[in-house]
Coordinates of C-alpha atoms and ligand atoms in Angstrom, one line a residue:
M4 CA 13.0 30.0 2.4
T5 CA 15.2 33.0 1.6
A6 CA 16.4 31.4 -1.6
R7 CA 12.8 30.9 -2.7
G8 CA 11.8 34.5 -1.6
I9 CA 9.5 33.2 1.2
D10 CA 9.1 35.5 4.2
Q11 CA 6.4 33.5 5.9
L12 CA 5.1 30.0 5.3
D13 CA 1.3 29.5 4.8
I14 CA 1.4 26.1 6.3
L15 CA 3.9 24.3 8.5
I16 CA 3.9 20.5 8.7
V17 CA 5.6 18.9 11.7
T18 CA 6.4 15.2 11.3
G19 CA 8.0 12.6 13.5
D20 CA 9.6 10.9 10.5
A21 CA 12.7 11.9 8.7
Y22 CA 12.2 14.1 5.6
V23 CA 12.0 11.7 2.6
D24 CA 10.6 13.4 -0.4
H25 CA 8.5 10.5 -1.5
A26 CA 4.8 9.9 -1.8
A27 CA 5.0 6.9 0.6
F28 CA 5.8 9.3 3.4
G29 CA 2.3 10.6 4.4
P30 CA 3.1 14.0 5.9
I31 CA 5.3 14.8 2.9
L32 CA 2.6 13.8 0.5
I33 CA 0.3 16.3 2.2
A34 CA 3.0 19.0 2.1
R35 CA 3.6 18.5 -1.6
F36 CA -0.2 18.3 -2.3
L37 CA -0.8 21.7 -0.5
E38 CA 2.2 23.2 -2.2
G39 CA 0.7 22.0 -5.5
R40 CA -2.4 24.0 -4.6
G41 CA -0.4 27.2 -4.4
Y42 CA 0.5 27.4 -0.7
K43 CA 3.9 28.0 0.7
V44 CA 4.6 24.9 2.8
G45 CA 7.5 24.1 5.1
V46 CA 8.3 20.8 6.9
V47 CA 10.0 20.4 10.2
A48 CA 11.1 16.8 10.5
Q49 CA 11.9 15.1 13.8
P50 CA 12.2 18.3 15.9
K51 CA 13.9 18.2 19.3
W52 CA 11.2 18.3 21.9
D53 CA 12.9 19.7 25.0
D54 CA 12.0 23.2 24.1
P55 CA 9.9 24.9 21.4
S56 CA 12.7 26.7 19.6
D57 CA 13.6 23.8 17.2
I58 CA 10.0 23.4 16.0
A59 CA 9.9 27.2 15.4
R60 CA 13.0 27.3 13.2
M61 CA 11.0 28.3 10.1
G62 CA 8.8 30.8 12.0
A63 CA 5.1 30.9 12.5
P64 CA 2.9 30.0 9.5
R65 CA 0.1 32.2 8.3
L66 CA -2.7 29.7 8.2
F67 CA -2.1 26.6 10.3
V68 CA 0.4 24.0 11.6
G69 CA -0.2 20.4 10.7
V70 CA 1.1 17.9 13.2
S71 CA 1.8 14.2 12.5
A72 CA 3.7 11.5 14.4
G73 CA 4.7 10.1 11.0
N74 CA 3.9 7.0 9.1
L75 CA 3.5 4.8 12.2
D76 CA 1.9 5.2 15.6
S77 CA 4.8 6.3 17.7
M78 CA 4.3 3.7 20.3
L79 CA 4.0 0.9 17.7
G80 CA 7.2 2.2 16.1
K81 CA 9.0 2.1 19.4
L82 CA 7.9 -1.0 21.3
T83 CA 7.3 -4.6 20.3
S84 CA 4.3 -6.8 21.3
Q85 CA 6.5 -8.0 24.1
L86 CA 6.9 -4.3 25.2
K87 CA 10.6 -4.3 24.4
T88 CA 12.3 -1.4 22.6
R89 CA 12.7 -2.1 18.9
S90 CA 16.3 -2.3 17.7
E91 CA 15.8 0.5 15.1
D92 CA 13.4 3.2 13.9
Q93 CA 12.9 2.6 10.2
Y94 CA 11.8 6.2 9.6
T95 CA 15.0 7.8 11.0
P96 CA 18.4 8.2 9.4
G97 CA 20.6 5.3 10.3
G98 CA 17.6 3.6 12.0
E99 CA 18.5 5.5 15.1
R100 CA 16.1 5.2 18.0
N101 CA 14.8 8.0 20.3
Q102 CA 14.4 10.6 17.6
R103 CA 10.7 11.1 18.3
P104 CA 8.9 11.3 21.6
N105 CA 6.3 8.8 22.8
R106 CA 2.8 9.8 21.6
A107 CA 4.6 12.3 19.4
T108 CA 1.4 13.9 18.2
L109 CA 0.6 15.2 21.7
V110 CA 4.2 16.4 22.4
Y111 CA 4.5 18.2 19.1
S112 CA 1.1 19.8 19.4
N113 CA 2.0 21.2 22.8
L114 CA 5.3 22.5 21.5
C115 CA 3.5 24.2 18.6
R116 CA 1.0 25.8 21.0
A117 CA 3.9 27.3 22.9
A118 CA 5.9 28.2 19.8
F119 CA 3.0 29.7 17.8
P120 CA 0.4 31.2 20.0
G121 CA -2.8 31.8 18.2
V122 CA -1.9 29.7 15.1
P123 CA -4.5 26.9 14.5
I124 CA -3.2 23.4 15.1
V125 CA -4.4 20.6 13.0
L126 CA -3.6 17.0 13.9
G127 CA -3.3 14.3 11.2
G128 CA -1.5 11.1 10.3
I129 CA -2.2 7.6 11.4
E130 CA -1.5 8.1 15.1
A131 CA -4.1 10.9 15.4
S132 CA -6.5 9.2 13.1
L133 CA -6.6 5.9 15.0
R134 CA -6.7 7.5 18.4
R135 CA -9.5 9.9 17.5
I136 CA -12.1 8.3 19.7
A137 CA -11.6 6.9 23.2
H138 CA -9.3 4.0 22.5
Y139 CA -7.4 1.2 24.2
D140 CA -3.6 1.8 24.4
Y141 CA -1.8 -1.5 24.7
W142 CA 1.5 0.0 25.8
S143 CA 0.0 1.6 28.9
D144 CA -2.8 -0.9 29.2
K145 CA -5.3 1.9 29.6
V146 CA -8.3 3.3 27.8
R147 CA -7.2 6.8 26.7
R148 CA -9.2 9.9 25.7
S149 CA -9.5 11.1 22.2
M150 CA -6.1 12.4 21.2
L151 CA -7.7 15.7 20.1
L152 CA -8.5 16.5 23.7
D153 CA -5.1 15.6 25.1
A154 CA -3.3 17.5 22.4
K155 CA -5.4 20.6 22.9
A156 CA -5.4 21.0 19.1
D157 CA -8.1 22.8 17.1
L158 CA -8.9 20.2 14.6
L159 CA -8.1 16.5 13.9
V160 CA -8.0 15.2 10.3
F161 CA -8.7 11.5 10.1
G162 CA -8.2 9.1 7.2
M163 CA -6.4 10.2 4.2
G164 CA -5.9 13.9 4.6
E165 CA -5.6 15.6 1.2
K166 CA -9.2 16.8 0.8
P167 CA -9.8 17.9 4.5
A168 CA -6.4 19.6 4.6
W169 CA -7.1 21.5 1.4
E170 CA -10.5 22.6 2.6
I171 CA -9.1 23.8 5.9
A172 CA -6.4 25.8 4.1
Q173 CA -8.9 27.4 1.7
R174 CA -11.3 28.4 4.5
L175 CA -8.6 29.9 6.7
D176 CA -7.1 31.6 3.7
A177 CA -10.5 33.2 3.0
G178 CA -10.4 34.7 6.5
K179 CA -12.9 32.3 8.1
P180 CA -12.6 31.8 11.9
L181 CA -12.1 28.3 13.3
S182 CA -15.7 28.2 14.3
A183 CA -16.6 28.1 10.5
L184 CA -14.5 25.0 10.0
R185 CA -16.7 22.6 11.9
D186 CA -18.5 20.8 9.0
I187 CA -15.5 19.6 7.0
R188 CA -15.6 15.9 6.2
G189 CA -12.8 13.8 7.6
T190 CA -12.3 16.2 10.5
A191 CA -13.2 16.2 14.2
H192 CA -13.4 19.2 16.6
V193 CA -14.0 19.7 20.3
L194 CA -17.2 21.1 21.8
N195 CA -16.0 22.6 25.0
S196 CA -19.0 22.7 27.2
P197 CA -22.2 20.8 27.8
K198 CA -24.0 23.9 26.5
E199 CA -22.4 23.2 23.1
W200 CA -22.8 19.4 23.0
R201 CA -26.0 18.9 25.0
P202 CA -28.3 19.5 22.1
F203 CA -26.7 16.6 20.2
A204 CA -26.6 14.3 23.3
D205 CA -30.2 15.0 24.2
E206 CA -31.4 14.5 20.7
P207 CA -29.2 11.9 19.1
S208 CA -31.4 11.8 16.0
R209 CA -31.1 15.6 15.5
N210 CA -30.8 16.4 11.8
V211 CA -27.5 17.9 10.6
K212 CA -26.4 18.7 7.1
D213 CA -25.1 15.2 6.4
G214 CA -27.6 13.1 8.2
K215 CA -28.0 12.3 11.9
V216 CA -25.6 12.6 14.8
L217 CA -24.9 9.3 16.4
L218 CA -24.0 9.3 20.1
L219 CA -21.1 6.9 21.0
P220 CA -20.9 5.7 24.6
S221 CA -18.9 8.4 26.6
Y222 CA -15.2 8.1 27.4
E223 CA -16.2 7.5 31.1
E224 CA -18.5 4.7 30.1
V225 CA -16.1 2.8 27.9
R226 CA -13.2 3.4 30.3
G227 CA -15.0 1.6 33.1
D228 CA -17.1 -0.9 31.2
R229 CA -15.6 -3.4 28.8
L230 CA -19.0 -4.3 27.3
A231 CA -19.7 -0.6 26.6
F232 CA -16.3 -0.4 24.9
A233 CA -17.1 -3.4 22.7
K234 CA -20.5 -1.8 21.8
M235 CA -18.8 1.5 20.9
T236 CA -16.4 -0.4 18.6
G237 CA -19.3 -2.2 16.9
T238 CA -21.2 1.0 16.4
F239 CA -18.2 3.0 15.2
Q240 CA -17.1 0.5 12.7
K241 CA -20.4 0.6 10.9
E242 CA -20.0 4.4 10.4
T243 CA -16.9 4.3 8.2
N244 CA -18.4 4.3 4.7
P245 CA -18.3 7.9 3.4
G246 CA -21.5 7.1 1.5
N247 CA -23.7 6.6 4.5
A248 CA -21.7 7.4 7.7
R249 CA -23.3 9.7 10.1
P250 CA -21.6 12.3 12.2
L251 CA -20.6 10.9 15.6
L252 CA -20.3 12.5 19.0
Q253 CA -18.4 11.2 22.0
V254 CA -18.7 12.9 25.4
H255 CA -15.5 13.1 27.6
G256 CA -16.4 14.7 30.9
D257 CA -17.6 18.2 30.3
Q258 CA -16.3 18.2 26.7
A259 CA -17.2 16.2 23.7
V260 CA -15.6 15.4 20.4
Y261 CA -17.7 15.8 17.2
F262 CA -16.7 13.7 14.2
N263 CA -17.9 14.6 10.7
P264 CA -18.4 11.7 8.3
P265 CA -15.2 10.5 6.5
A266 CA -13.9 12.4 3.5
H267 CA -15.1 11.0 0.1
P268 CA -12.5 8.8 -1.6
L269 CA -10.3 10.4 -4.3
K270 CA -11.3 9.9 -7.9
E271 CA -8.8 8.5 -10.4
E272 CA -7.8 12.0 -11.7
E273 CA -7.2 13.1 -8.1
M274 CA -5.1 10.1 -7.4
D275 CA -3.1 10.8 -10.5
E276 CA -2.6 14.4 -9.5
L277 CA -0.9 13.3 -6.3
Y278 CA 1.6 11.1 -8.0
D279 CA 2.4 13.9 -10.5
L280 CA 3.7 16.1 -7.8
P281 CA 7.4 16.9 -8.0
F282 CA 8.7 14.4 -5.5
Q283 CA 12.5 14.1 -5.6
R284 CA 12.2 10.5 -4.4
L285 CA 15.2 11.1 -2.1
P286 CA 15.8 11.7 1.6
H287 CA 16.9 15.2 2.6
P288 CA 20.5 15.8 1.4
T289 CA 21.6 16.7 4.9
Y290 CA 21.1 13.2 6.1
K291 CA 24.4 11.4 6.4
Q292 CA 22.9 7.9 6.8
G293 CA 20.2 6.1 4.9
V294 CA 16.6 6.0 6.1
P295 CA 15.7 2.2 6.3
A296 CA 12.0 2.7 5.2
Y297 CA 13.2 4.6 2.2
K298 CA 15.1 1.6 0.9
T299 CA 11.8 -0.4 1.0
V300 CA 9.9 2.2 -1.2
K301 CA 12.7 3.6 -3.3
D302 CA 12.0 1.5 -6.4
S303 CA 8.4 0.7 -5.7
I304 CA 5.3 2.0 -7.3
V305 CA 1.9 2.5 -5.6
T306 CA -1.1 1.8 -7.8
M307 CA -3.9 2.1 -5.3
R308 CA -5.0 2.8 -1.8
G309 CA -7.7 1.4 0.5
C310 CA -8.7 -2.1 1.4
F311 CA -12.0 -3.9 1.5
G312 CA -10.7 -7.0 3.2
G313 CA -11.7 -5.8 6.7
C314 CA -9.1 -7.9 8.6
T315 CA -9.9 -7.2 12.2
F316 CA -6.2 -6.9 13.3
C317 CA -5.4 -4.3 10.7
S318 CA -6.4 -0.6 10.7
I319 CA -5.8 0.1 7.0
T320 CA -9.5 -0.1 6.3
E321 CA -10.3 2.4 9.1
H322 CA -7.5 4.8 7.9
E323 CA -7.5 4.5 4.1
G324 CA -11.1 3.4 3.7
R325 CA -12.7 0.3 2.2
I326 CA -13.3 1.9 -1.2
I327 CA -10.4 1.3 -3.5
Q328 CA -8.9 4.4 -5.0
S329 CA -6.7 3.6 -8.0
R330 CA -4.4 5.5 -10.3
S331 CA -4.8 5.5 -14.0
E332 CA -2.6 3.2 -16.1
S333 CA -1.0 6.2 -17.7
S334 CA -0.1 7.8 -14.4
V335 CA 1.6 4.6 -13.1
L336 CA 3.5 4.2 -16.4
R337 CA 4.6 7.8 -16.3
E338 CA 6.0 7.4 -12.8
I339 CA 7.8 4.2 -13.9
R340 CA 9.4 6.2 -16.8
Q341 CA 10.5 8.9 -14.3
L342 CA 11.9 6.4 -11.9
S343 CA 13.8 4.6 -14.7
R344 CA 15.6 7.9 -15.6
M345 CA 17.1 8.1 -12.1
N346 CA 20.7 7.0 -11.9
S347 CA 20.1 4.9 -8.9
F348 CA 17.5 2.7 -10.7
S349 CA 18.8 -0.7 -11.4
G350 CA 16.0 -1.9 -13.6
T351 CA 14.1 -3.7 -10.9
L352 CA 10.8 -2.5 -9.6
T353 CA 10.7 -4.0 -6.2
D354 CA 6.9 -3.7 -5.9
I355 CA 3.9 -2.7 -7.9
G356 CA 1.0 -2.6 -5.5
G357 CA -0.5 -1.0 -2.4
P358 CA -2.2 -2.3 0.7
T359 CA -3.3 -5.3 -1.5
A360 CA -1.8 -5.6 -4.9
N361 CA -4.7 -7.4 -6.6
M362 CA -7.3 -4.9 -5.5
Y363 CA -6.3 -2.5 -8.2
K364 CA -9.5 -1.1 -9.7
V365 CA -11.6 -3.7 -8.0
R366 CA -14.8 -2.3 -6.6
C367 CA -18.5 -2.9 -6.0
K368 CA -20.5 -3.4 -9.1
S369 CA -22.8 -0.5 -8.3
E370 CA -22.0 2.9 -6.9
K371 CA -25.5 3.0 -5.5
I372 CA -25.1 -0.3 -3.6
E373 CA -21.6 0.7 -2.5
T374 CA -23.0 4.0 -1.0
A375 CA -25.6 2.2 1.0
C376 CA -23.5 -0.8 2.1
R377 CA -22.6 -1.2 5.8
R378 CA -20.7 -4.4 5.5
L379 CA -17.2 -4.4 7.0
S380 CA -15.6 -6.6 4.4
C381 CA -16.4 -7.3 0.7
L382 CA -14.6 -10.6 1.1
H383 CA -15.7 -12.1 4.4
P384 CA -17.4 -14.4 5.2
K385 CA -17.4 -15.0 1.5
V386 CA -16.7 -12.9 -1.6
C387 CA -19.7 -10.6 -2.0
S388 CA -21.7 -11.3 -5.1
N389 CA -21.7 -7.5 -5.8
L390 CA -18.0 -7.3 -6.0
N391 CA -16.5 -6.9 -9.5
T392 CA -13.5 -9.2 -9.1
D393 CA -12.2 -8.6 -12.6
H394 CA -8.4 -8.6 -12.6
T395 CA -8.2 -7.3 -16.3
P396 CA -7.2 -3.7 -15.4
L397 CA -4.3 -5.0 -13.3
L398 CA -3.3 -7.6 -15.9
D399 CA -3.3 -4.9 -18.6
L400 CA -1.2 -2.6 -16.5
L401 CA 1.3 -5.3 -15.7
G402 CA 1.5 -6.1 -19.4
K403 CA 2.4 -2.6 -20.2
V404 CA 5.0 -2.3 -17.4
R405 CA 6.7 -5.4 -18.9
K406 CA 6.9 -3.7 -22.2
N407 CA 9.1 -0.8 -20.8
K408 CA 12.6 -1.7 -22.0
D409 CA 14.2 0.0 -18.9
V410 CA 12.4 -2.4 -16.6
K411 CA 14.1 -5.7 -16.3
H412 CA 12.0 -7.0 -13.4
A413 CA 8.7 -5.9 -12.0
Y414 CA 7.9 -7.7 -8.8
I415 CA 4.7 -7.7 -6.7
A416 CA 5.9 -7.7 -3.1
S417 CA 2.6 -6.2 -1.7
G418 CA 0.3 -8.7 -0.2
I419 CA -2.0 -10.8 -2.5
R420 CA -5.5 -11.4 -1.3
Y421 CA -5.7 -15.0 -2.4
D422 CA -9.5 -15.5 -2.0
L423 CA -9.8 -12.7 -4.6
A424 CA -6.9 -14.0 -6.7
E425 CA -8.7 -17.3 -7.0
K426 CA -11.3 -15.5 -9.2
S427 CA -8.6 -14.9 -11.8
P428 CA -6.5 -17.9 -12.8
E429 CA -4.9 -15.7 -15.4
F430 CA -3.6 -13.3 -12.7
I431 CA -2.0 -16.3 -10.8
R432 CA -0.4 -17.4 -14.0
V433 CA 1.0 -14.0 -14.8
L434 CA 2.1 -13.5 -11.2
A435 CA 4.0 -16.8 -11.2
Q436 CA 5.5 -16.2 -14.7
H437 CA 6.6 -12.6 -14.5
H438 CA 6.2 -10.8 -11.2
T439 CA 7.8 -13.0 -8.6
G440 CA 11.3 -12.7 -7.5
G441 CA 11.3 -16.3 -6.3
Q442 CA 9.1 -15.6 -3.3
V443 CA 5.5 -14.4 -2.9
S444 CA 4.2 -13.2 0.4
V445 CA 0.8 -14.4 1.4
A446 CA -0.9 -14.4 4.7
P447 CA -3.0 -17.4 5.8
E448 CA -2.4 -16.0 9.4
H449 CA -3.7 -19.2 11.1
N450 CA -5.4 -22.5 10.2
N451 CA -8.1 -22.6 12.9
P452 CA -11.5 -21.8 11.3
D453 CA -12.8 -20.0 14.4
V454 CA -9.6 -17.9 14.7
L455 CA -9.7 -17.1 11.0
D456 CA -13.4 -16.1 11.4
K457 CA -12.4 -13.7 14.2
M458 CA -9.7 -12.2 11.9
K459 CA -12.2 -12.0 9.0
K460 CA -9.9 -14.1 6.9
P461 CA -10.9 -16.8 4.5
P462 CA -10.7 -20.5 5.6
I463 CA -7.3 -22.2 5.2
E464 CA -8.7 -24.2 2.3
A465 CA -8.7 -21.0 0.2
Y466 CA -5.0 -20.6 1.0
E467 CA -4.3 -24.2 0.0
R468 CA -6.1 -23.8 -3.3
F469 CA -4.0 -20.7 -4.0
V470 CA -0.8 -22.6 -3.1
S471 CA -1.8 -25.4 -5.5
S472 CA -2.6 -23.0 -8.4
F473 CA 0.5 -20.9 -7.8
C474 CA 2.8 -24.0 -7.7
D475 CA 1.2 -25.4 -10.9
A476 CA 1.7 -22.0 -12.6
S477 CA 5.3 -21.8 -11.4
E478 CA 6.0 -25.3 -12.8
K479 CA 4.5 -24.4 -16.1
A480 CA 6.6 -21.3 -16.2
G481 CA 9.7 -23.5 -15.4
K482 CA 10.4 -21.6 -12.2
E483 CA 11.2 -22.8 -8.7
Q484 CA 9.4 -20.4 -6.5
H485 CA 8.2 -20.2 -2.9
L486 CA 5.4 -18.8 -1.0
V487 CA 6.3 -17.0 2.2
P488 CA 3.4 -17.5 4.6
Y489 CA 2.7 -14.8 7.2
L490 CA 1.2 -16.0 10.4
I491 CA -0.2 -14.3 13.6
T492 CA -0.1 -15.9 17.0
G493 CA -1.9 -14.6 20.1
H494 CA -4.8 -13.2 18.0
P495 CA -8.0 -12.9 20.0
G496 CA -9.9 -16.2 19.8
S497 CA -6.7 -18.3 19.7
T498 CA -5.4 -20.4 22.5
L499 CA -2.1 -22.1 23.3
S500 CA -3.7 -25.3 22.1
D501 CA -4.6 -23.7 18.8
A502 CA -1.0 -22.7 18.4
V503 CA 0.0 -26.4 18.8
D504 CA -2.6 -27.4 16.1
L505 CA -1.2 -24.6 13.9
A506 CA 2.4 -25.9 14.4
L507 CA 1.3 -29.5 13.6
Y508 CA -0.5 -28.3 10.5
L509 CA 2.6 -26.4 9.3
K510 CA 4.8 -29.4 10.0
R511 CA 2.4 -31.7 8.1
Q512 CA 2.5 -29.3 5.1
G513 CA 6.3 -29.0 5.3
M514 CA 6.1 -25.3 6.0
R515 CA 8.8 -23.6 8.1
P516 CA 7.4 -20.1 8.6
R517 CA 9.8 -17.3 9.2
Q518 CA 7.3 -14.4 9.3
V519 CA 5.4 -14.9 12.5
Q520 CA 3.8 -11.8 14.3
D521 CA 2.9 -12.0 17.9
F522 CA -0.4 -10.1 17.8
I523 CA -0.1 -6.4 18.7
P524 CA -3.3 -4.7 19.7
T525 CA -3.0 -1.4 17.8
P526 CA -5.4 1.5 18.5
M527 CA -8.9 1.2 17.1
A528 CA -8.5 -2.2 15.4
I529 CA -11.5 -4.5 15.9
A530 CA -9.2 -7.2 17.2
T531 CA -7.9 -4.7 19.8
A532 CA -11.4 -4.3 21.1
M533 CA -11.7 -8.1 21.4
Y534 CA -8.3 -8.2 23.2
H535 CA -9.2 -5.5 25.6
T536 CA -12.8 -6.3 26.3
G537 CA -13.0 -10.0 25.9
Y538 CA -16.0 -9.6 23.6
D539 CA -16.6 -9.7 19.9
P540 CA -17.8 -6.2 19.2
F541 CA -20.4 -7.4 16.7
T542 CA -21.9 -10.5 18.4
L543 CA -21.0 -9.5 21.9
E544 CA -20.0 -13.1 22.5
P545 CA -17.0 -13.7 24.8
V546 CA -13.6 -14.1 23.1
Y547 CA -10.5 -15.5 24.8
S548 CA -7.3 -13.5 24.4
A549 CA -3.8 -14.5 25.7
K550 CA -2.7 -11.6 27.8
K551 CA 0.4 -12.9 29.6
L552 CA 3.5 -12.1 27.6
R553 CA 5.0 -15.5 28.3
E554 CA 1.9 -17.3 27.0
K555 CA 2.2 -15.2 23.9
R556 CA 5.9 -16.0 23.5
M557 CA 5.0 -19.7 23.9
M558 CA 2.5 -19.5 21.0
K559 CA 5.1 -18.0 18.8
A560 CA 7.7 -20.5 19.9
L561 CA 5.4 -23.4 18.9
V562 CA 5.0 -22.0 15.4
F563 CA 8.8 -21.9 15.2
Y564 CA 8.9 -25.6 15.9
W565 CA 11.7 -26.1 13.4
D566 CA 14.0 -23.5 15.0
E567 CA 16.3 -24.8 17.8
Q568 CA 16.3 -21.4 19.5
H569 CA 12.6 -21.8 20.2
W570 CA 12.6 -25.4 21.4
P571 CA 12.9 -24.7 25.2
L572 CA 9.8 -22.6 25.3
A573 CA 7.9 -24.8 22.8
R574 CA 8.6 -27.8 25.1
E575 CA 7.4 -25.8 28.1
A576 CA 4.2 -25.0 26.2
L577 CA 3.6 -28.6 25.3
L578 CA 4.2 -29.9 28.8
S579 CA 2.0 -27.2 30.3
L580 CA -0.8 -28.5 28.0
G581 CA -0.1 -32.1 28.8
K582 CA 1.1 -32.7 25.3
G583 CA 4.5 -34.1 26.2
H584 CA 3.9 -36.8 23.6
L585 CA 4.7 -34.2 21.0
I586 CA 8.2 -33.9 22.3
G587 CA 10.3 -36.5 20.6
R588 CA 12.1 -37.6 17.4
A589 CA 9.1 -39.3 15.8
A590 CA 7.6 -37.7 12.6
D591 CA 4.5 -36.7 14.4
C592 CA 6.3 -34.9 17.2
L593 CA 6.9 -31.1 17.1
V594 CA 10.2 -30.6 18.9
P595 CA 13.0 -33.0 19.9
P596 CA 13.7 -33.8 23.5
D597 CA 16.2 -31.8 25.5
Y598 CA 18.5 -34.5 26.6
G599 CA 20.3 -32.2 28.9
K600 CA 17.3 -30.9 30.8
T601 CA 14.0 -32.4 29.7
K602 CA 14.6 -35.9 28.7
S603 CA 13.1 -37.3 31.9
T604 CA 9.9 -35.2 31.6
A605 CA 9.3 -35.7 27.9
G606 CA 6.0 -37.4 27.3
K607 CA 4.8 -36.8 30.9
R608 CA 2.6 -34.2 32.4
S609 CA 4.4 -31.4 34.2
P610 CA 2.3 -28.6 35.5
Q611 CA 5.2 -26.2 35.7
G612 CA 7.2 -27.5 32.8
P613 CA 11.0 -27.4 32.7
R614 CA 12.8 -24.3 33.8
S615 CA 13.8 -22.5 30.7
G616 CA 14.5 -18.9 30.0
P617 CA 13.0 -16.7 27.4
P618 CA 13.6 -17.7 23.8
R619 CA 17.0 -16.8 22.4
G620 CA 15.5 -16.3 19.0
P621 CA 16.0 -13.2 17.0
R622 CA 14.3 -10.2 18.7
S623 CA 11.3 -8.9 16.9
G624 CA 13.1 -5.6 16.6
T625 CA 11.6 -3.9 13.6
P626 CA 8.1 -3.0 12.5
R627 CA 7.1 -5.7 10.0
G628 CA 6.4 -3.3 7.3
R629 CA 4.2 -6.0 6.1
K630 CA 1.0 -5.7 4.2
P631 CA -2.2 -6.4 6.0
N632 CA -3.4 -9.5 4.3
Ligands
LIG3 S1 -22.3 -4.7 -1.6 FE1 -20.7 -6.2 -1.4 S2 -19.1 -5.5 -2.9 FE2 -20.5 -3.8 -2.6 S3 -19.5 -2.6 -1.0 FE3 -21.0 -3.9 0.0 S4 -19.7 -5.7 0.6 FE4 -18.6 -4.6 -1.0

């Protein structure tokens, strides 16, 4: 600050991640964006949280403090689906653990309140965004209040934060009080007494500037009543299109949280502006060890944000929005030229993509229809006839990337939405010929039609068609390439028996999956509401969810039918289902007998199953970092 002649910051950003000056790190992107708009912005990364002095090392800012847990929900980053501590934190130098507190947003916000009395506190980032209404927290098995109330902050920014953060900065800079910041899109604020919120609650159809206020079931209702929670989720999910979303209100005791409609998506020139900001593309020079997540993004290029897939286990749509926001071709090519001038660049672009690589510049045919639409997915139950599925902009972009003489390889490691890719055989051909480093990640997730329907994923036949097209294209390109299937076990709607069927399907197909995720109910996901309530939030039909950790482990073990480490638990699962006939050496068996322990029981019913300990397989120690498709 001294070197730059800064006496006082305008805005301070506190983040639970390490400082990596790269657009893939959300709080840093916001900091650079605000700096680009003329504000003096400082960042405190991973402050100590035992007293407020560390967070206050750059002094109190003039306008506001922005608080974020970082790129991941802090509980998701710390614990696995089996509630075990992950072996490393990908967003910390050296992958070290315990560099951020649990529910970091709350802890940092309270520290800021103590360190900077009177300075407005604004929450942002994925943790605050996805915990903005009453939500189910898997790690404590509780329905928790809106994080805004527990953090005692002034405002909460949800979704992608550039526009709301800039609007907040401008209004505060103009000397407006916090009470004049209550109508900013993409923000929520607290109404502290019934006198303030009662007019909305008594008249849910009351007109406000952007439409009508919709009353969600109260925190008290959804905490005690699972059906009310499911209904809340169904209502809330239909209010996420910025084109038609209404303001929402949720009462918590004497207080209430008021949610403005989501911010409008960024236009192409606004997206370009973000990626033209002067990122160093490096971790802070004081770090002695590498930041694992940086290695993943170091040589990758983001082309778009948002996702219209609407997969129920994923919250990208809720956070980034379902309207795709793409960069211009020239902006992407400019960034690649900058990257290729860095000494560390080897000539390989490890990824060109975003949440879904082949959604670049794909949108609804009509802005008017898009604005009015309340569908949760443009792809499920089938590709919407209004979707312009043209892959030409992506193909043109990739063609120009290939012409850059400094780029030897340009891979697509982001997920491919295969029901969309099917619409462009040329894309599949180009992908197989030029943009695959031998492996392509695709996510059938399961094979059971009912489970896939609960996930809002296409039927397995769509995956099979993609496999066939990709293999043909690879053969024509003279390349031996593989598809890496991602699968989820334990998703709501799936049973142990379904896991057996999935394993048998995989075996018949000759697939030995390595990427299998035991379902984690993350805050605000639709599948989380199914898991917690036992209801589908849209049909209100009952949905089974495996809740016992051992049952979830068994499901995963079955899908790893080919891996010896998982056999004891897979055998136990088969015996518990009376499917001992699937234990054996025959081609239609899943796992071989355990001659040492289970030979005598193989093929027989055994209510308890053999005594076997937990799987000795590799611990699911890291966030998958996977794409949501
Ligand atoms: S009309 Fe179809 S393509 Fe357009 S936004 Fe709605 S679901 Fe998507």
